[in-house]
Coordinates of N, CA and C in Angstrom, one line a residue:
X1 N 35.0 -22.7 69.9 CA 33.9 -21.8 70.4 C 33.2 -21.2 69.2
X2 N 31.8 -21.7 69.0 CA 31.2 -20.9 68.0 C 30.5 -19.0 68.8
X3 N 30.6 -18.4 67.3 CA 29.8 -17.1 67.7 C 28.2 -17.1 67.2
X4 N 27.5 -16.8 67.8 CA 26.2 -16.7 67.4 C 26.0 -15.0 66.7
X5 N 25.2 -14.9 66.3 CA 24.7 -14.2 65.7 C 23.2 -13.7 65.8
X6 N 23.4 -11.8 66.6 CA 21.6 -12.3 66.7 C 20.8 -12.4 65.9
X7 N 19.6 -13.0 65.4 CA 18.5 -13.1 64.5 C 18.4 -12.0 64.1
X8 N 17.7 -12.1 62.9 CA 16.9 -10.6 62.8 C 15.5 -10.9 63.2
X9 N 14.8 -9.6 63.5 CA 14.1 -9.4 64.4 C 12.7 -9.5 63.3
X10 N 11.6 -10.0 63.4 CA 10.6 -10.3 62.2 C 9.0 -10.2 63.3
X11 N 7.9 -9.9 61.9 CA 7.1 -9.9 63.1 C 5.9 -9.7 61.7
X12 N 4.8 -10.6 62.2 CA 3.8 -10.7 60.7 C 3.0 -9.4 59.9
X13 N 3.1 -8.3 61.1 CA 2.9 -6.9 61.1 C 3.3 -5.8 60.1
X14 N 4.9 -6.0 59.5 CA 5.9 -5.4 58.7 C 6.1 -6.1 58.0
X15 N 5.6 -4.8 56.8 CA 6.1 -5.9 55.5 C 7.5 -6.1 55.3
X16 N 7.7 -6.4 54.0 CA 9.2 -7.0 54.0 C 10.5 -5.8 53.5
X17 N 9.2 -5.0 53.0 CA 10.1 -3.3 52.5 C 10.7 -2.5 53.4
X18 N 9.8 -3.1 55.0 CA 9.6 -2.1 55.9 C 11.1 -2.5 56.4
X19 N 11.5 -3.8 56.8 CA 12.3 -4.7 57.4 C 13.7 -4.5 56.8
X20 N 13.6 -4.6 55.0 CA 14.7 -4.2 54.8 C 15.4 -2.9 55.1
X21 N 14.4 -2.1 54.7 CA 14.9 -1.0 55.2 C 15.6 -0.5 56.2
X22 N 15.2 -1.1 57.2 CA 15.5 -1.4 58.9 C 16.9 -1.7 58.8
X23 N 16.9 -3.1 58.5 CA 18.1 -3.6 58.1 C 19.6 -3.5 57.3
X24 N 19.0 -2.3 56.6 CA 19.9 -2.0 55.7 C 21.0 -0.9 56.4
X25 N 20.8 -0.3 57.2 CA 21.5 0.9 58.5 C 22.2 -0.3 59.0
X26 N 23.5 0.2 59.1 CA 24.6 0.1 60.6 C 24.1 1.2 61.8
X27 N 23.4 0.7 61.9 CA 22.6 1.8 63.5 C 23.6 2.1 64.1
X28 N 24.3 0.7 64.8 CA 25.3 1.3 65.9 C 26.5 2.0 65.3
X29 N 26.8 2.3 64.1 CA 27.7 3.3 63.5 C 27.2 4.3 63.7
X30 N 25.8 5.1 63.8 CA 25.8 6.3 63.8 C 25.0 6.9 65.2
X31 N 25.7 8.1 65.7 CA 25.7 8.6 66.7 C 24.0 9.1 66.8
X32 N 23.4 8.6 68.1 CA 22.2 8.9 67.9 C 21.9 10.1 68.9
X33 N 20.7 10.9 68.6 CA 20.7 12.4 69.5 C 20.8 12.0 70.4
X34 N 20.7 11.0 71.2 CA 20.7 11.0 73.1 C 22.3 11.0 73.6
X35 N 23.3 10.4 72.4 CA 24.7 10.6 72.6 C 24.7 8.7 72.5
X36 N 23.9 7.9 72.6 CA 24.5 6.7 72.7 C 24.6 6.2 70.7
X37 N 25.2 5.1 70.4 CA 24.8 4.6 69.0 C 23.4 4.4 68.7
X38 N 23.2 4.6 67.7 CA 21.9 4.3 67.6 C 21.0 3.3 67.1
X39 N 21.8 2.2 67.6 CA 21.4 0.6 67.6 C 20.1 0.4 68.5
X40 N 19.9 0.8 69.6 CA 18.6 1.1 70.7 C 17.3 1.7 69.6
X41 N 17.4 2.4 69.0 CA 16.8 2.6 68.2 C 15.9 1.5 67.0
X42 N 16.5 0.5 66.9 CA 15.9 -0.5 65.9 C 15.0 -0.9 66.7
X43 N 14.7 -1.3 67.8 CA 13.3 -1.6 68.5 C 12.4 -0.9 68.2
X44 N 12.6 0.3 68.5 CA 11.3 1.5 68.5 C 11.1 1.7 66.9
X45 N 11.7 1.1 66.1 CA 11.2 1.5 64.5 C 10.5 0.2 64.3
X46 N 11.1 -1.1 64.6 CA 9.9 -2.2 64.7 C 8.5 -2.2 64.9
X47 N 8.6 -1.0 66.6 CA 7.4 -1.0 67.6 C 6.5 0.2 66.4
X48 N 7.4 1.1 65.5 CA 6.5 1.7 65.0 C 6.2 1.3 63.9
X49 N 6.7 0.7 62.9 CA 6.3 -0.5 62.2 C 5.6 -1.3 62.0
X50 N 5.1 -2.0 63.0 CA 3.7 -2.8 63.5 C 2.3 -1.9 64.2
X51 N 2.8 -0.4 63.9 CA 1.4 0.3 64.5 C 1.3 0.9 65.7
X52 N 2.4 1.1 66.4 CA 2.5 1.3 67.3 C 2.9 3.0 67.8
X53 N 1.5 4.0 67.7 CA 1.7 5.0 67.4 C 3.0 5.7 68.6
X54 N 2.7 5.3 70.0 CA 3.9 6.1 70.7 C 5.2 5.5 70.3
X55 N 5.6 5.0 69.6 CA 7.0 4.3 68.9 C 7.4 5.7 68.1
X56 N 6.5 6.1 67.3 CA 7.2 7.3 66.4 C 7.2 8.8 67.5
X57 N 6.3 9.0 68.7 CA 6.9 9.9 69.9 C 8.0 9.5 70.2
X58 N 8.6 8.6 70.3 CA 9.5 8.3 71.1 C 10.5 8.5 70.3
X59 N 10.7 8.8 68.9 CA 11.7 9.2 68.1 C 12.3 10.6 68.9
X60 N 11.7 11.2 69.4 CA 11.9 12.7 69.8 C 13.2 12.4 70.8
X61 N 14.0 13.2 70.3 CA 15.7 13.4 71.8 C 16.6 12.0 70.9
X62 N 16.1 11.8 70.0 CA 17.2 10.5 69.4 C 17.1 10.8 67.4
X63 N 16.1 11.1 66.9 CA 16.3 11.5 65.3 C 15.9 12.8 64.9
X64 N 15.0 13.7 66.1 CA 15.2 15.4 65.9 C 15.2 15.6 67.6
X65 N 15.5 16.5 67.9 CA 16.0 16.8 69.4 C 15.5 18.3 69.8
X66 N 15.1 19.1 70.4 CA 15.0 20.8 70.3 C 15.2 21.4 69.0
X67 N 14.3 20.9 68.1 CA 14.0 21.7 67.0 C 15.1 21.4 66.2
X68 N 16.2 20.5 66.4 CA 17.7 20.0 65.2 C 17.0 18.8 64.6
X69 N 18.0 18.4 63.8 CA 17.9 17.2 63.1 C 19.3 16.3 63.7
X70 N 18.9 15.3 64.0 CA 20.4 14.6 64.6 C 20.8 13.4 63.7
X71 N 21.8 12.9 64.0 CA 22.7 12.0 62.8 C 21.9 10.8 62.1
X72 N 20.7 10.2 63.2 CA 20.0 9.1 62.4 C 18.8 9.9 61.9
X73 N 18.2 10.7 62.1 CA 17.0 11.4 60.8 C 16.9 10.9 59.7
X74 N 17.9 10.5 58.6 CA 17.8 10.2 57.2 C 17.4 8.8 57.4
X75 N 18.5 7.9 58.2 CA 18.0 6.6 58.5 C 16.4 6.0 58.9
X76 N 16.5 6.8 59.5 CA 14.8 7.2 60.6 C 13.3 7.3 59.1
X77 N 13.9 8.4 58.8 CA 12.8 9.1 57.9 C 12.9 8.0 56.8
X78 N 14.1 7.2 56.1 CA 13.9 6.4 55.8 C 12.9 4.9 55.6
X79 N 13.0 4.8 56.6 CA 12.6 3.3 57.6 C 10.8 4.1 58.0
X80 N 10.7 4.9 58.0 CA 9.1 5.9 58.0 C 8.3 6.0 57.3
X81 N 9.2 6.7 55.6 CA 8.8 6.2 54.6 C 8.1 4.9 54.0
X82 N 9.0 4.2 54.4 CA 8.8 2.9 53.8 C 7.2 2.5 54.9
X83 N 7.1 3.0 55.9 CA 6.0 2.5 56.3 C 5.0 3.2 55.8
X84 N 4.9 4.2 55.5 CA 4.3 4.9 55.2 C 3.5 4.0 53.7
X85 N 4.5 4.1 52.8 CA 4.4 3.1 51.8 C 3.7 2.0 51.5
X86 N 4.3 1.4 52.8 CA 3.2 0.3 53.1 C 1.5 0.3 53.6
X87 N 1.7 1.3 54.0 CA 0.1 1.7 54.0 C -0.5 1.7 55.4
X88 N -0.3 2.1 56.4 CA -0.2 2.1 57.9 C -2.2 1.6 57.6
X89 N -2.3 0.6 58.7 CA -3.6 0.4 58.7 C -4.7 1.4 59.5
X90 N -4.2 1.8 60.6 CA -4.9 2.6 61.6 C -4.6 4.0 61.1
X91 N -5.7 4.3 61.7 CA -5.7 6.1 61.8 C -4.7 6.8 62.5
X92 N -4.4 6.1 63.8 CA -3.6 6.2 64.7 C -2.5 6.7 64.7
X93 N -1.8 5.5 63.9 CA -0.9 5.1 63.3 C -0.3 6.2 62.1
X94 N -1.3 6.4 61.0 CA -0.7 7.6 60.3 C -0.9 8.5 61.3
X95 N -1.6 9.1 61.7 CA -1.2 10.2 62.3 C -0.2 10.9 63.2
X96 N 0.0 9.3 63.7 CA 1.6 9.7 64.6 C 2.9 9.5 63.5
X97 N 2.3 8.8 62.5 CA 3.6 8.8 61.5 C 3.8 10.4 60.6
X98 N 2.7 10.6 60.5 CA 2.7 12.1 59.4 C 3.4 13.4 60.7
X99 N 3.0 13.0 61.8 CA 3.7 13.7 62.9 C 5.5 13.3 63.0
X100 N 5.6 12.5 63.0 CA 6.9 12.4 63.0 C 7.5 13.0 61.4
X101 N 7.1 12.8 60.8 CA 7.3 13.4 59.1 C 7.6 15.0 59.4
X102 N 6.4 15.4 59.8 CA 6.4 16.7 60.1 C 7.2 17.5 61.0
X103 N 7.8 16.9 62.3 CA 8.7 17.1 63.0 C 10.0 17.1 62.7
X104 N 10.3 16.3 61.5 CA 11.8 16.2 61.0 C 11.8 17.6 59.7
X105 N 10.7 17.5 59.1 CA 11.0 18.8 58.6 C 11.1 19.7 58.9
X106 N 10.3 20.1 60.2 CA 10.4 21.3 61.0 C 11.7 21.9 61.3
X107 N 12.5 20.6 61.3 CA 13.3 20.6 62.4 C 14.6 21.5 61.4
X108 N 15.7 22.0 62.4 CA 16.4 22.9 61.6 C 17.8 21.3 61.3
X109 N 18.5 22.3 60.5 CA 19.5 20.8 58.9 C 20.9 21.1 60.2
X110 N 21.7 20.4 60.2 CA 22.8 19.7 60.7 C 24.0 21.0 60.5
X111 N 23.8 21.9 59.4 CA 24.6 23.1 59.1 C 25.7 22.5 58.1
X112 N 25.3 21.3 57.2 CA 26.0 21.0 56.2 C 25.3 21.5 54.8
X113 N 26.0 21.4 53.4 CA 24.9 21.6 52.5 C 23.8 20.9 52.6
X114 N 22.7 22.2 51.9 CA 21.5 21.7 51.8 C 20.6 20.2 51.3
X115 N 21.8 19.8 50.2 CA 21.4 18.1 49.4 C 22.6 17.2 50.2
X116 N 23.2 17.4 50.8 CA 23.7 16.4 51.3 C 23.3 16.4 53.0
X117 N 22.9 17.7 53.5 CA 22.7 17.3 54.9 C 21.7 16.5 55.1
X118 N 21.8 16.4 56.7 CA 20.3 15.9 57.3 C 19.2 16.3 56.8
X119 N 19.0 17.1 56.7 CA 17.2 17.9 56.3 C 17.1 17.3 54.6
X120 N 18.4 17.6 53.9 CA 18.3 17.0 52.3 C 18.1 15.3 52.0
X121 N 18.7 14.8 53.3 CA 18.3 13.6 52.9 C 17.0 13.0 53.7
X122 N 16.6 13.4 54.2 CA 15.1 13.6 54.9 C 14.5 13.6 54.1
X123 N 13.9 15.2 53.4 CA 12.8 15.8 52.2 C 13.3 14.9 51.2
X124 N 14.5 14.5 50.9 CA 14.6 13.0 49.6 C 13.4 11.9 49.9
X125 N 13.5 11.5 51.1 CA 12.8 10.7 51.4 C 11.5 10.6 51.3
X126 N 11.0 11.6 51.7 CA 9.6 12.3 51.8 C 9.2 12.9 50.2
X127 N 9.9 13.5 49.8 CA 9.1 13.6 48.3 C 9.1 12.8 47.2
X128 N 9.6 11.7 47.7 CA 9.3 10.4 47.1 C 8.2 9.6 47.1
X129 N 7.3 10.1 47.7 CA 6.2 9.6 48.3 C 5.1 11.0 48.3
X130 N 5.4 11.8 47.3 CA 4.6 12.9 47.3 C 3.1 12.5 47.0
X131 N 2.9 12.3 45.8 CA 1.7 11.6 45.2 C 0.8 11.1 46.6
X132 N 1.2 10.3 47.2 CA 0.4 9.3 48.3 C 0.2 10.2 49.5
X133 N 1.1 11.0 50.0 CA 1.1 12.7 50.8 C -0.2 13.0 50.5
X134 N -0.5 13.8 49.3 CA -1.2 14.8 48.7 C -2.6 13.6 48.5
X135 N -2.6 12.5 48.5 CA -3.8 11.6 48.8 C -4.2 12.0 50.2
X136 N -3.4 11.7 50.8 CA -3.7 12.0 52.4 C -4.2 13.0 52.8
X137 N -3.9 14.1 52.4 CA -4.1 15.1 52.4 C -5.7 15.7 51.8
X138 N -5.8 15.0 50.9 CA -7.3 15.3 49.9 C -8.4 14.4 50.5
X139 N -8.2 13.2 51.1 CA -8.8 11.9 51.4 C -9.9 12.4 52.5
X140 N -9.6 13.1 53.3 CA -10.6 13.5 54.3 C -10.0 14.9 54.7
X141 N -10.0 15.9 54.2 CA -9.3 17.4 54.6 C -9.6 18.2 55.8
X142 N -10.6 17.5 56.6 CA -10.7 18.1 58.2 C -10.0 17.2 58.9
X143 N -9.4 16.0 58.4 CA -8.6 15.2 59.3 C -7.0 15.8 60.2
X144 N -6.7 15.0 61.2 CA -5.4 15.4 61.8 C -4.6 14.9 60.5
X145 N -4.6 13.8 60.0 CA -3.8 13.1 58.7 C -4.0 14.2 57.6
X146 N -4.4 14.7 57.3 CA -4.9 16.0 56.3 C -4.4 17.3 56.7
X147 N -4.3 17.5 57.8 CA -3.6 19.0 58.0 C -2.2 18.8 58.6
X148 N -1.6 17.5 58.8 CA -0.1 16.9 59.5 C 0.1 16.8 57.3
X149 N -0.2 16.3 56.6 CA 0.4 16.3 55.3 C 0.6 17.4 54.6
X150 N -1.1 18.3 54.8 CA -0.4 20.0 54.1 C 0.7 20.3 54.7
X151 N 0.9 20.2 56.1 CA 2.3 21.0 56.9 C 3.6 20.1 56.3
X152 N 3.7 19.0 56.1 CA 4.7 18.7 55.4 C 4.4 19.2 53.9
X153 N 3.4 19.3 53.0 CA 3.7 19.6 51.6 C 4.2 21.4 51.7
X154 N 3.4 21.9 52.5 CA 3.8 23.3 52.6 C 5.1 23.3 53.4
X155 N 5.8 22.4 53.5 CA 7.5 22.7 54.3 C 8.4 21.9 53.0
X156 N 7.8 21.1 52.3 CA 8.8 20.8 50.7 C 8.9 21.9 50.1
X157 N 7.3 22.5 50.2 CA 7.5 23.7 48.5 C 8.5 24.9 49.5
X158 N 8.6 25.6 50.7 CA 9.5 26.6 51.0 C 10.6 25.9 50.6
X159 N 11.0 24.3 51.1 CA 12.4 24.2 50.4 C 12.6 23.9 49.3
X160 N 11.8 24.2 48.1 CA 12.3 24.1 47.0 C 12.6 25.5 46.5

């Protein structure tokens, strides 16, 4: 009896940073906010991956939940980053992504230390990518993409 193995999931949309990234999580190891693993989750980071602005809504009740941060956030914000990085084409698209940015910071930390919890390994993520933030932010300053980046730059500097 052979076992198959499923594919991995590809699509000409996501670059190949974005994918690893993706790929690099044992999703179903970690407990996702809804209470299931959070393997169900690799779809919807694909769907946001290729542009698909209600993909990063739909993070909500599975990587921050009522104002928490839940067990895949780091993974999440991870795999966000990296899109981010890649340079989201649509307006749309950043905007639902800088929104999701901004929701995970908002969001209150797991009640472990500060650098090792959820919220620490989150803001890791995200001020890694400060420089290109702070573009966003300057690039058109009446924009939703321009006032969603101040609220994340003004939510790093209180945590520093």
């Amino acid at each position: 009896m052979r076992t198959t193995e499923k594919q991995p999931r590809t699509s000409p949309l996501v670059p190949d940073a974005v994918a690893r990234e993706i790929a690099r999580h044992d999703w179903d190891s970690v407990d996702c906010g809804c209470g299931r693993p959070a393997g169900h989750l690799v779809d919807t980071l694909w769907d946001a991956a290729e542009g698909h602005p209600a993909a990063f809504h739909a993070l909500e009740g599975h990587a921050f939940h009522t104002g928490r941060l839940r067990p895949p956030a780091p993974a999440v914000c991870g795999v966000l980053m990296a899109v981010w990085c890649a340079g989201p084409p649509r307006q749309s698209t950043r905007e639902a992504l800088l929104w999701a940015l901004l929701r995970l910071l908002g969001a209150e930390d797991d009640g472990t230390s500060h650098e090792a919890g959820l919220y620490g390994q989150c803001a890791a993520h995200i001020r890694a990518a400060l420089p290109s933030l702070r573009g966003a932010q300057a690039h058109r300053p009446d924009s939703v993409s321009a006032a969603y980046a101040n609220g994340i730059l003004h939510l790093l500097a209180l945590a520093d």
